[in-house]
XYZ file of N, CA, C and O in Angstrom:
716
model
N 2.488 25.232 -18.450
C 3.744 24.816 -17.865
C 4.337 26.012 -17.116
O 4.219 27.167 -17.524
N 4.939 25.689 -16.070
C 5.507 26.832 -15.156
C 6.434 27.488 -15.541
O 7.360 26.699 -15.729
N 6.802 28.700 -15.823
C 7.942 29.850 -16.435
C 8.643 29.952 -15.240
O 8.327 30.568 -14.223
N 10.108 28.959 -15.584
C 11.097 29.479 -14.312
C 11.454 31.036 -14.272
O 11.486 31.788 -15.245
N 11.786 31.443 -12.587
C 11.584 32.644 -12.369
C 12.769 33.448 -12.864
O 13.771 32.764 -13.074
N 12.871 34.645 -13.080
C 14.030 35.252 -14.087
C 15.809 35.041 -12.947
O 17.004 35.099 -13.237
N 15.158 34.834 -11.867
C 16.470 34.672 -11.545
C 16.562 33.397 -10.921
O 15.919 33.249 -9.882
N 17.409 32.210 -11.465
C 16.776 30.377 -11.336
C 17.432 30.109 -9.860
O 17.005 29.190 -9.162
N 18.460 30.936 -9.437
C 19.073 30.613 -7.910
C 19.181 31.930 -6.942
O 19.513 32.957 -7.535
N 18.943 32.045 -5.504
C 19.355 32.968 -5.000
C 20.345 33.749 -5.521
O 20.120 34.946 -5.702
N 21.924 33.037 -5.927
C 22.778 33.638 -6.265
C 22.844 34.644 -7.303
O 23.839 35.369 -7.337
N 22.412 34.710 -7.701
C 22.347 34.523 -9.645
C 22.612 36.560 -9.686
O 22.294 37.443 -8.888
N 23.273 36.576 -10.921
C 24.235 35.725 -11.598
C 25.547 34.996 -11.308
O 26.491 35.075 -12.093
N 25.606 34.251 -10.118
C 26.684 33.767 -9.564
C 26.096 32.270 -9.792
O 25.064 32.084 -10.437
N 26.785 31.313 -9.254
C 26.747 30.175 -9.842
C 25.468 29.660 -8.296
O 25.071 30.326 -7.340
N 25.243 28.512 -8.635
C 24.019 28.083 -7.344
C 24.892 27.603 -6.306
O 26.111 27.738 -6.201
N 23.986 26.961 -5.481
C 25.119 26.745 -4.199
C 24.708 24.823 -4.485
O 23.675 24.166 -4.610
N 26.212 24.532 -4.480
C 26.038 23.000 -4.678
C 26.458 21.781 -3.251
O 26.639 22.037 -2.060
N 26.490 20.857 -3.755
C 27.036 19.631 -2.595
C 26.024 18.954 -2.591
O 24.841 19.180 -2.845
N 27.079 17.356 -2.011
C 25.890 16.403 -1.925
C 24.879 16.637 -0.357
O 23.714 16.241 -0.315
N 25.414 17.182 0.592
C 24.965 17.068 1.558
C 23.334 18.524 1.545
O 22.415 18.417 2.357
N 23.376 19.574 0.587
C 22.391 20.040 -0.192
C 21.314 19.719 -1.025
O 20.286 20.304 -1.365
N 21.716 18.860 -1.212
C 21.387 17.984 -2.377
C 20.343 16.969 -1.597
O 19.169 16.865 -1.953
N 20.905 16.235 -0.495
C 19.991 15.414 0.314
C 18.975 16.170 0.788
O 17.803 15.952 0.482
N 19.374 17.172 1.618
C 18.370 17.891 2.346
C 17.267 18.154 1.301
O 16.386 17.294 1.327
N 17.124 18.978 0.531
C 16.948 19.607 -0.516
C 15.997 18.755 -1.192
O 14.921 19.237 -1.546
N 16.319 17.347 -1.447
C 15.561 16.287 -1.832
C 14.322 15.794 -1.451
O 13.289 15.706 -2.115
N 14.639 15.361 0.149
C 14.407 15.032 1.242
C 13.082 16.004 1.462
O 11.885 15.719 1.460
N 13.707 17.148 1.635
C 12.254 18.821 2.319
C 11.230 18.432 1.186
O 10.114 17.983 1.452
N 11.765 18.669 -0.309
C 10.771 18.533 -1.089
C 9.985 17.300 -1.637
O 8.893 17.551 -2.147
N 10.246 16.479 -1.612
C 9.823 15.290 -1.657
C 8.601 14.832 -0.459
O 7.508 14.289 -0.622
N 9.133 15.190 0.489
C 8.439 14.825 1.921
C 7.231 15.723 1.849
O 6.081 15.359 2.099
N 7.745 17.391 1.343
C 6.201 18.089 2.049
C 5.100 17.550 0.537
O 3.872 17.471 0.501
N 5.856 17.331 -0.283
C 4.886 17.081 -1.475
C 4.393 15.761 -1.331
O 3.565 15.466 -2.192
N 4.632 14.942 -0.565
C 4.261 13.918 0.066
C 2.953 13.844 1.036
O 1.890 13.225 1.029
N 3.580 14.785 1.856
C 2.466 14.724 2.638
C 1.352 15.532 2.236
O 0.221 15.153 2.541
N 1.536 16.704 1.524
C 0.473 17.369 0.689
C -0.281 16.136 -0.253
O -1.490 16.346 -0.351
N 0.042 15.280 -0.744
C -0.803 14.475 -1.306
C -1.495 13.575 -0.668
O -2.473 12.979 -1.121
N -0.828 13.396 0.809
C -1.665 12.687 1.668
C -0.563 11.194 1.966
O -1.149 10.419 2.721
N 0.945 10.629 1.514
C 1.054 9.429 1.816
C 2.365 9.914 2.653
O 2.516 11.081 3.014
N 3.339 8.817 2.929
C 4.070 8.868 3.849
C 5.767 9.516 3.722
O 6.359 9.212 2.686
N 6.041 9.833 4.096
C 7.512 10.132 3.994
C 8.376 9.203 2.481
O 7.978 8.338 1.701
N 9.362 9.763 2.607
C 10.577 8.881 2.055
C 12.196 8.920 2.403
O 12.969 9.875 2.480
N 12.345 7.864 2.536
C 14.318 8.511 3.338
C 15.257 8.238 1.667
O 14.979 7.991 0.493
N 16.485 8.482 2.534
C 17.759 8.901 1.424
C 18.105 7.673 1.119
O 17.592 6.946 1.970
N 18.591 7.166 0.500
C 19.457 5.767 0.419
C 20.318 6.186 -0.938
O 20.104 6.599 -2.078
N 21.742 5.706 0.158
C 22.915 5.843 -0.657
C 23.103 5.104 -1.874
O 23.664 5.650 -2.824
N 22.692 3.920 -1.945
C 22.710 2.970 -3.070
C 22.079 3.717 -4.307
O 22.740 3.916 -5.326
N 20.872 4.089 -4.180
C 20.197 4.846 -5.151
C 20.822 6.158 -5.750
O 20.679 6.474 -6.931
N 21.563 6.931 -4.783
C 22.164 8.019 -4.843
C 23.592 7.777 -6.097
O 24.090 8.438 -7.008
N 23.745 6.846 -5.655
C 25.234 6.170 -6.016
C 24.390 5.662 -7.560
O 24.946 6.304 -8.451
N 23.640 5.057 -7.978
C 22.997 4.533 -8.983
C 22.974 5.832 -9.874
O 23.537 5.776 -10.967
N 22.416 6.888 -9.514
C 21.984 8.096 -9.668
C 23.345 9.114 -10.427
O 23.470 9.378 -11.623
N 24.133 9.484 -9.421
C 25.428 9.770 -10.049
C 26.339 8.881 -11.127
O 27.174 9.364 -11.891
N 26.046 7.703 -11.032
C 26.828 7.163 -12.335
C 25.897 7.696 -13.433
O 26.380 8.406 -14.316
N 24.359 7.342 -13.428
C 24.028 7.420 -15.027
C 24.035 9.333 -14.999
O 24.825 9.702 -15.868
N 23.588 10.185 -14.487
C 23.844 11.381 -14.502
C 25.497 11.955 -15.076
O 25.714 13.020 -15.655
N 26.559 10.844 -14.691
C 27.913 11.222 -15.478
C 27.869 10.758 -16.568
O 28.654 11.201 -17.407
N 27.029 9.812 -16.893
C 27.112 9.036 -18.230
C 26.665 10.088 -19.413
O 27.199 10.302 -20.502
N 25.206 10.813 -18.664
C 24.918 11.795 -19.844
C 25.364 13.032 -19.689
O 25.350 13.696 -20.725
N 25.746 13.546 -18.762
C 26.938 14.561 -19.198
C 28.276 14.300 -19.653
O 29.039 15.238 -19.882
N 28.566 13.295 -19.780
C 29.654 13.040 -20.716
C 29.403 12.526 -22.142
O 30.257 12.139 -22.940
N 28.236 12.584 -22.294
C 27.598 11.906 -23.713
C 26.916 12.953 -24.053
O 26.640 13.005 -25.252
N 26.465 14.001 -23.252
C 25.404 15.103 -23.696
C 24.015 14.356 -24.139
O 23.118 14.996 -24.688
N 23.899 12.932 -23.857
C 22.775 12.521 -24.728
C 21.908 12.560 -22.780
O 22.436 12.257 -21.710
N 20.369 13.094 -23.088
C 19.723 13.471 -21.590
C 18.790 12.298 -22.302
O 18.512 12.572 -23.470
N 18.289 11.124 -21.846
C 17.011 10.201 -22.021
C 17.244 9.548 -20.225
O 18.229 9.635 -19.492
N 15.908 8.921 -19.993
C 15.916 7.792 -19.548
C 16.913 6.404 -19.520
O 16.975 5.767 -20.572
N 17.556 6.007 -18.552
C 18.664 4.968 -18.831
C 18.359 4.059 -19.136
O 17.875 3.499 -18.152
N 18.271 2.922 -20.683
C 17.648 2.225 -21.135
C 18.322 0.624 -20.413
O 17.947 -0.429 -20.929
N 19.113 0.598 -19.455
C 19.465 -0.600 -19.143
C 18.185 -1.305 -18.867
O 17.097 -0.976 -18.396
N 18.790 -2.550 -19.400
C 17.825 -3.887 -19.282
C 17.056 -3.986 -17.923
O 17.814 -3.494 -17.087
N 16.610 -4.143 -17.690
C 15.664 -4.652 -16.360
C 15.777 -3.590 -15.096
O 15.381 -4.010 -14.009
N 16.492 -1.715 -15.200
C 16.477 -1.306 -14.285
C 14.996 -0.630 -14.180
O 14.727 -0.342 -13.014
N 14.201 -0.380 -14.907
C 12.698 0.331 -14.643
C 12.184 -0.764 -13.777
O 11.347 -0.150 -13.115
N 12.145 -2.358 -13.240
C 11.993 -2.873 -12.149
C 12.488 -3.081 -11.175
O 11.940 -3.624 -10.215
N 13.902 -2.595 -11.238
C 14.458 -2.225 -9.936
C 14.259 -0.722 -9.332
O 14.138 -0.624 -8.110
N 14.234 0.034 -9.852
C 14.032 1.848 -9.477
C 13.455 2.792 -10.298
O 13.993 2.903 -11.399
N 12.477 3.529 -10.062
C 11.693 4.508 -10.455
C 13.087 5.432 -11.164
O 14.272 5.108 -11.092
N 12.588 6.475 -11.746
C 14.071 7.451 -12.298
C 13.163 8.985 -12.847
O 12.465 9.073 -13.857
N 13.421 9.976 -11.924
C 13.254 11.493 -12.481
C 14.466 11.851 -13.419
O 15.423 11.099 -13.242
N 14.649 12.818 -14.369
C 15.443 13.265 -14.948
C 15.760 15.055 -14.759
O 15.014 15.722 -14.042
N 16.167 15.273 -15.012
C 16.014 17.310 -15.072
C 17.436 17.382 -15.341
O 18.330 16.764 -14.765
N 17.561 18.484 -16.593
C 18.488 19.174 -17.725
C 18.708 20.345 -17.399
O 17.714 20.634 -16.732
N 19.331 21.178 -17.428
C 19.663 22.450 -17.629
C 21.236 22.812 -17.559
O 22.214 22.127 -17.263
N 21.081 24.268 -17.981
C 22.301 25.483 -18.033
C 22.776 25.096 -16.477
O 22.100 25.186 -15.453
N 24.453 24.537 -16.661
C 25.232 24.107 -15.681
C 25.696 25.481 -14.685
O 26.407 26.433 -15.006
N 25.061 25.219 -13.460
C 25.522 25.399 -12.220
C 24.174 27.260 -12.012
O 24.271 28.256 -11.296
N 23.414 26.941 -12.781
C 22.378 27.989 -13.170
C 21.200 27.940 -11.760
O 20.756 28.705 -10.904
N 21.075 26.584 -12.171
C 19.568 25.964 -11.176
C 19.851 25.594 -10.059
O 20.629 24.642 -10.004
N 19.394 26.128 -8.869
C 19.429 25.700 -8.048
C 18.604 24.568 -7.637
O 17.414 24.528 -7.952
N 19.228 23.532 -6.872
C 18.085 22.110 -6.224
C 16.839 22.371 -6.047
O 15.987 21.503 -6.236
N 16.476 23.856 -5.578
C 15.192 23.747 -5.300
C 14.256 23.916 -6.458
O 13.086 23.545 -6.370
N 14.708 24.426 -7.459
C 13.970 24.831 -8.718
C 14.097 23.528 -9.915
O 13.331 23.394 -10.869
N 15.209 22.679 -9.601
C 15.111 21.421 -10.500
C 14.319 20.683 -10.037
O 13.675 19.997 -10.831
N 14.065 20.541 -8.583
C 12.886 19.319 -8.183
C 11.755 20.003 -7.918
O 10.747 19.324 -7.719
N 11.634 21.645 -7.844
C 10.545 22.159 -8.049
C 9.542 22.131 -9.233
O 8.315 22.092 -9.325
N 10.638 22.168 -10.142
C 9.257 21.898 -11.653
C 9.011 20.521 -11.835
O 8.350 20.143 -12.802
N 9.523 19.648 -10.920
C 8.494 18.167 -10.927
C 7.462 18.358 -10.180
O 6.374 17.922 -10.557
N 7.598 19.118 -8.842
C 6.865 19.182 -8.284
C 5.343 20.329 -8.842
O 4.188 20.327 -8.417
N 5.914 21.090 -9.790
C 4.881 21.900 -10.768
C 4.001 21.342 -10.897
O 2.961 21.802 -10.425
N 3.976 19.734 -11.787
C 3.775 19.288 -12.777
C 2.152 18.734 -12.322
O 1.320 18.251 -13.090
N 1.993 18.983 -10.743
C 0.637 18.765 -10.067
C -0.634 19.209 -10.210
O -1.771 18.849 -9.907
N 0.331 20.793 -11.197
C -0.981 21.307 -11.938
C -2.107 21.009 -13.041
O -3.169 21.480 -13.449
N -0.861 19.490 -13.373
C -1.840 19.103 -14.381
C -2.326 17.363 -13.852
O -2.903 16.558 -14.584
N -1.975 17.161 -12.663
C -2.036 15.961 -12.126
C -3.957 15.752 -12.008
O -4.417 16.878 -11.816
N -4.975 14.811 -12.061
C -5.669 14.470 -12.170
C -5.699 12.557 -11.464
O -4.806 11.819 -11.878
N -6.578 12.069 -10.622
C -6.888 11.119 -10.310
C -7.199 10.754 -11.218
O -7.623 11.310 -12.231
N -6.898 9.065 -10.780
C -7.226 8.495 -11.585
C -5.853 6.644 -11.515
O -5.057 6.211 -10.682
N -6.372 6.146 -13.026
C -5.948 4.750 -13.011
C -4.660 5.154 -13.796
O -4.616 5.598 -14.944
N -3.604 4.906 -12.931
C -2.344 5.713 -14.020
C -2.018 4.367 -15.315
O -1.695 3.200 -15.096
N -2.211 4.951 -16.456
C -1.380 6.414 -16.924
C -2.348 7.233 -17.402
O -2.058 8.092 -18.235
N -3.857 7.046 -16.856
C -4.836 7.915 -16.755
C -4.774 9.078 -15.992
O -5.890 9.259 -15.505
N -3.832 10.134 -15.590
C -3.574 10.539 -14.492
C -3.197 12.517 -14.725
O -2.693 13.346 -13.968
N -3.737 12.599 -16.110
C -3.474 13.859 -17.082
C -4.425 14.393 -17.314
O -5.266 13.822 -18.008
N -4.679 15.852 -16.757
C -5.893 16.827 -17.364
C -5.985 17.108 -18.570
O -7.064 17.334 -19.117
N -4.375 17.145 -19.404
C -4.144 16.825 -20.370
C -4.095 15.712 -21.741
O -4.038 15.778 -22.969
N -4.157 14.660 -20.652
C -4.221 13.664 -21.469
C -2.979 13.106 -21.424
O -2.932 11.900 -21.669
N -2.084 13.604 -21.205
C -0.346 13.141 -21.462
C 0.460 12.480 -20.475
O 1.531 13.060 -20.299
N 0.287 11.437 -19.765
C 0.969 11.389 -18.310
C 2.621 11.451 -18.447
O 3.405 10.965 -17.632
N 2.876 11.963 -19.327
C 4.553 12.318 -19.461
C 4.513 13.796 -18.707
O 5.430 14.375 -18.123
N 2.867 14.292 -18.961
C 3.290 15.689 -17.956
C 3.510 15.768 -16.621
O 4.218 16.625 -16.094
N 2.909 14.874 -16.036
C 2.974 14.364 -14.710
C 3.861 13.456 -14.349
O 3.863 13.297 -13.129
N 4.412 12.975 -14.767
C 5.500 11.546 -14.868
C 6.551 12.454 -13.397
O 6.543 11.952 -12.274
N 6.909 13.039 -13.528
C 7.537 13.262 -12.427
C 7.314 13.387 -11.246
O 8.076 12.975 -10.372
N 5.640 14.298 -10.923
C 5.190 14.420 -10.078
C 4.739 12.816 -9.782
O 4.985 12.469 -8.627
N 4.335 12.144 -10.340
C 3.510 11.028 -10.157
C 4.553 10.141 -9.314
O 4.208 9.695 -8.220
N 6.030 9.856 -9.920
C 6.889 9.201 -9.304
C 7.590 10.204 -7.625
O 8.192 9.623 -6.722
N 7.308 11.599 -7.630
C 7.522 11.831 -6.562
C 6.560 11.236 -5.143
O 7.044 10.828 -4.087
N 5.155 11.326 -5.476
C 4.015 11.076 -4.819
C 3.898 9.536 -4.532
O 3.612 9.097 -3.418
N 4.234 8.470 -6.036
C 3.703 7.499 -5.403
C 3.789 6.354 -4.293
O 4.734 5.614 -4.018
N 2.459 6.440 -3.719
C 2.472 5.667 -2.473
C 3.796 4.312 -1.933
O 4.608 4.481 -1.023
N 3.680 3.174 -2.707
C 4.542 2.400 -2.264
C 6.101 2.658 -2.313
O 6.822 1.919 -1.642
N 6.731 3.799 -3.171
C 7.757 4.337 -2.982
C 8.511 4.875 -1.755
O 8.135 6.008 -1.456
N 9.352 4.435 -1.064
C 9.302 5.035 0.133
C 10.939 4.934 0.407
O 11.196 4.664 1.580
N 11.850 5.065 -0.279
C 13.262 5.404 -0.637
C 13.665 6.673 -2.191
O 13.049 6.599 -3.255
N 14.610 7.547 -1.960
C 14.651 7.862 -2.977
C 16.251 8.252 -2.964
O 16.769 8.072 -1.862
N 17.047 8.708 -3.897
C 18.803 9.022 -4.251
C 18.671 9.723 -5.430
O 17.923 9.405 -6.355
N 19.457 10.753 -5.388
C 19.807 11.935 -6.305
C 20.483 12.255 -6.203
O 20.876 12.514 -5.066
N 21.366 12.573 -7.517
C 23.070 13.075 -8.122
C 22.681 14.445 -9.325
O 21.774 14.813 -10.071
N 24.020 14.825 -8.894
C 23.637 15.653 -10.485
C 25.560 15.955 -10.672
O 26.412 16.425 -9.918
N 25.584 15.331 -12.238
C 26.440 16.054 -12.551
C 26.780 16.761 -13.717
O 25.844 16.719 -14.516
N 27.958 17.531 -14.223
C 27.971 18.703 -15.390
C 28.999 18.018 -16.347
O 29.834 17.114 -16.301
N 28.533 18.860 -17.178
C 29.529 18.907 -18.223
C 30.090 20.435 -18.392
O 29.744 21.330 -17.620
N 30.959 20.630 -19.442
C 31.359 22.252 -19.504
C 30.204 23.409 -19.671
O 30.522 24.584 -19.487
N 28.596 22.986 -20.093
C 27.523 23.523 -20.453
C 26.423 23.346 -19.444
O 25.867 24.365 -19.034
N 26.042 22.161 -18.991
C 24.806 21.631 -18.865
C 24.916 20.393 -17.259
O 25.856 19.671 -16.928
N 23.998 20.526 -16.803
C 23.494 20.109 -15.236
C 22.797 19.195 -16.055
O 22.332 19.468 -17.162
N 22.707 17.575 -15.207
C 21.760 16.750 -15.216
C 21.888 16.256 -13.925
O 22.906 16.086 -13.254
N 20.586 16.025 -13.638
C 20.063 15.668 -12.355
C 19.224 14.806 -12.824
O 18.454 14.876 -13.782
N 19.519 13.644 -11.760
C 19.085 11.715 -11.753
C 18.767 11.683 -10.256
O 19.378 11.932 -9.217
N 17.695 11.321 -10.558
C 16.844 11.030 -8.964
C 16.281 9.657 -9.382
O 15.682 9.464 -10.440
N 16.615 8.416 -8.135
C 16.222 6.979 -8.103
C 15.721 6.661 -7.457
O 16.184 7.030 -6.378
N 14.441 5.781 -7.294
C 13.187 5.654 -6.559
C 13.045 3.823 -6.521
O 13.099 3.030 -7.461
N 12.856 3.589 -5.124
C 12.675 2.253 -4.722
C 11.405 2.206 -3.936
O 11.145 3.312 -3.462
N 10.421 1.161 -3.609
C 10.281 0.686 -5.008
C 9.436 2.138 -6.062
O 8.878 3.213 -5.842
N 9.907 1.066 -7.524
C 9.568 1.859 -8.494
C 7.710 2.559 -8.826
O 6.735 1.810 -8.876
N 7.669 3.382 -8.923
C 6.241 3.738 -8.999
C 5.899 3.959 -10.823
O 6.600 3.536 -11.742
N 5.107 4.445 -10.889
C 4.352 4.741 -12.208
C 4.226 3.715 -13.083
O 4.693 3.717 -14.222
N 3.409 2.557 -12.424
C 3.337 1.351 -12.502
C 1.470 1.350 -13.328
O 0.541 1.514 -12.537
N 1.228 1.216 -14.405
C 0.435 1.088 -15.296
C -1.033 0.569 -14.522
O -0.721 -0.510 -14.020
N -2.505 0.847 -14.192
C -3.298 -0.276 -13.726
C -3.539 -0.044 -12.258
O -4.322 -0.842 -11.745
N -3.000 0.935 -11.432
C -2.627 1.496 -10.426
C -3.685 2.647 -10.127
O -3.861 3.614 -10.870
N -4.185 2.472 -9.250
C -4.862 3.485 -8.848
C -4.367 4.811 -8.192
O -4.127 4.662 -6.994
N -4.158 6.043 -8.659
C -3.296 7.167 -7.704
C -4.139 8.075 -7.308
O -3.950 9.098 -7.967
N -4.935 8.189 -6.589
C -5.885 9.328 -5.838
C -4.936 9.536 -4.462
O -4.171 8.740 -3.918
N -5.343 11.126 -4.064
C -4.606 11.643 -3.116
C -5.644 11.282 -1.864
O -6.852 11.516 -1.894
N -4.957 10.691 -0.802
C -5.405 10.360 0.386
C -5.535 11.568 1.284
O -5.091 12.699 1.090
N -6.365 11.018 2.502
C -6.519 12.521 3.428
C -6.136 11.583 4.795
O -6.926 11.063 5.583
N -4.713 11.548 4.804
C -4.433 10.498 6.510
C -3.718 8.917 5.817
O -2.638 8.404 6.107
N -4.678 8.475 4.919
C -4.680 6.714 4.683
C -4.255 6.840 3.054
O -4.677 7.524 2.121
N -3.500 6.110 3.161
C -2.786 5.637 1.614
C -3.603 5.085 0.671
O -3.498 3.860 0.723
N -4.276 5.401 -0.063
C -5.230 4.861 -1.077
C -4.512 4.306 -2.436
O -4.412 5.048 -3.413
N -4.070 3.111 -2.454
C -3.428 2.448 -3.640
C -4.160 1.306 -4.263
O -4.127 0.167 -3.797
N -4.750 1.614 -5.219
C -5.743 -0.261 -5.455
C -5.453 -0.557 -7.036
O -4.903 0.229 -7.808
N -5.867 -1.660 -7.301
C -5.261 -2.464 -8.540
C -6.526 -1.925 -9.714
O -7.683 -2.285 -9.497
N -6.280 -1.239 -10.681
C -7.166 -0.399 -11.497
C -7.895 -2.046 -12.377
O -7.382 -3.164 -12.431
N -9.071 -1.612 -12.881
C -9.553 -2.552 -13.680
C -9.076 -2.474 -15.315
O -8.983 -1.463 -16.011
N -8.839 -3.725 -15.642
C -8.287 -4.041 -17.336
C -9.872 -3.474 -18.282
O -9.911 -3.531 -19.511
């Protein structure tokens, strides 16, 4: 696993540099080149998702509780990254950077076959950054007096079980894995 670097923001020890309009870009750069490094297509911003994103991100900094948002039926409406940390520490590029890490252990394959490890929770982030039919994404982050959470929402939803995820060279390679 990747050892964030001793100093987590340009600033540091000053606080990171925040905003939503950072936040897009920021999203957007990394998402896209890790995109196209895997071989599939772009993804744009959408406010709806963003907006989805900042509510449950206030929910768990005001609860301190960091999981997955267990509402009923939203894992078929939108994909969902998570990332925790020491409030106002991390900068954007280093919270969506260690999803983007997580490639080191990424492996082809029929997801949730998709782990050198064996674990596709190690990849779970990278996997939902990359996958192919995804092609919208929205991200919030907000604090509590301690702690940053950052909620990133993905339309449509990826890390879809049975799914084939090999990295393309030009052409989107997505096919229906065998039972």
């Amino acid at each position: 696993m990747p050892i964030p670097p001793a100093r987590p923001n340009p600033n540091w020890p000053a606080a990171a540099d925040r905003g939503d309009t950072l936040l897009r870009a920021t999203t957007l750069a990394l998402h896209n080149q890790t995109r196209r490094e895997f071989g599939v297509g772009p993804v744009v911003w959408n406010d709806w998702l963003a907006s989805e994103a900042r509510a449950y991100a206030a929910q768990m900094a005001a609860t301190g509780v960091f999981r997955h948002d267990p509402t009923p039926g939203r894992r078929a409406k939108m994909g969902e990254n998570l990332w925790h940390g020491t409030r106002s520490a991390f900068s954007y590029e280093l919270m969506l950077g260690q999803m983007v890490d997580e490639r080191a252990h990424f492996r082809p394959g029929v997801f949730p076959d998709v782990s050198a490890t064996g674990e596709w929770e190690e990849v779970g982030h990278y996997t939902q950054m990359v996958w192919p039919s995804t092609t919208e994404v929205g991200c919030a982050v907000a604090s509590n007096a301690t702690d940053d959470y950052l909620v990133c929402r993905y339309a449509p939803t990826g890390n879809k079980d049975g799914v084939a995820l090999i990295p393309a060279r030009g052409d989107v390679k997505l096919a229906q894995g065998r039972d």
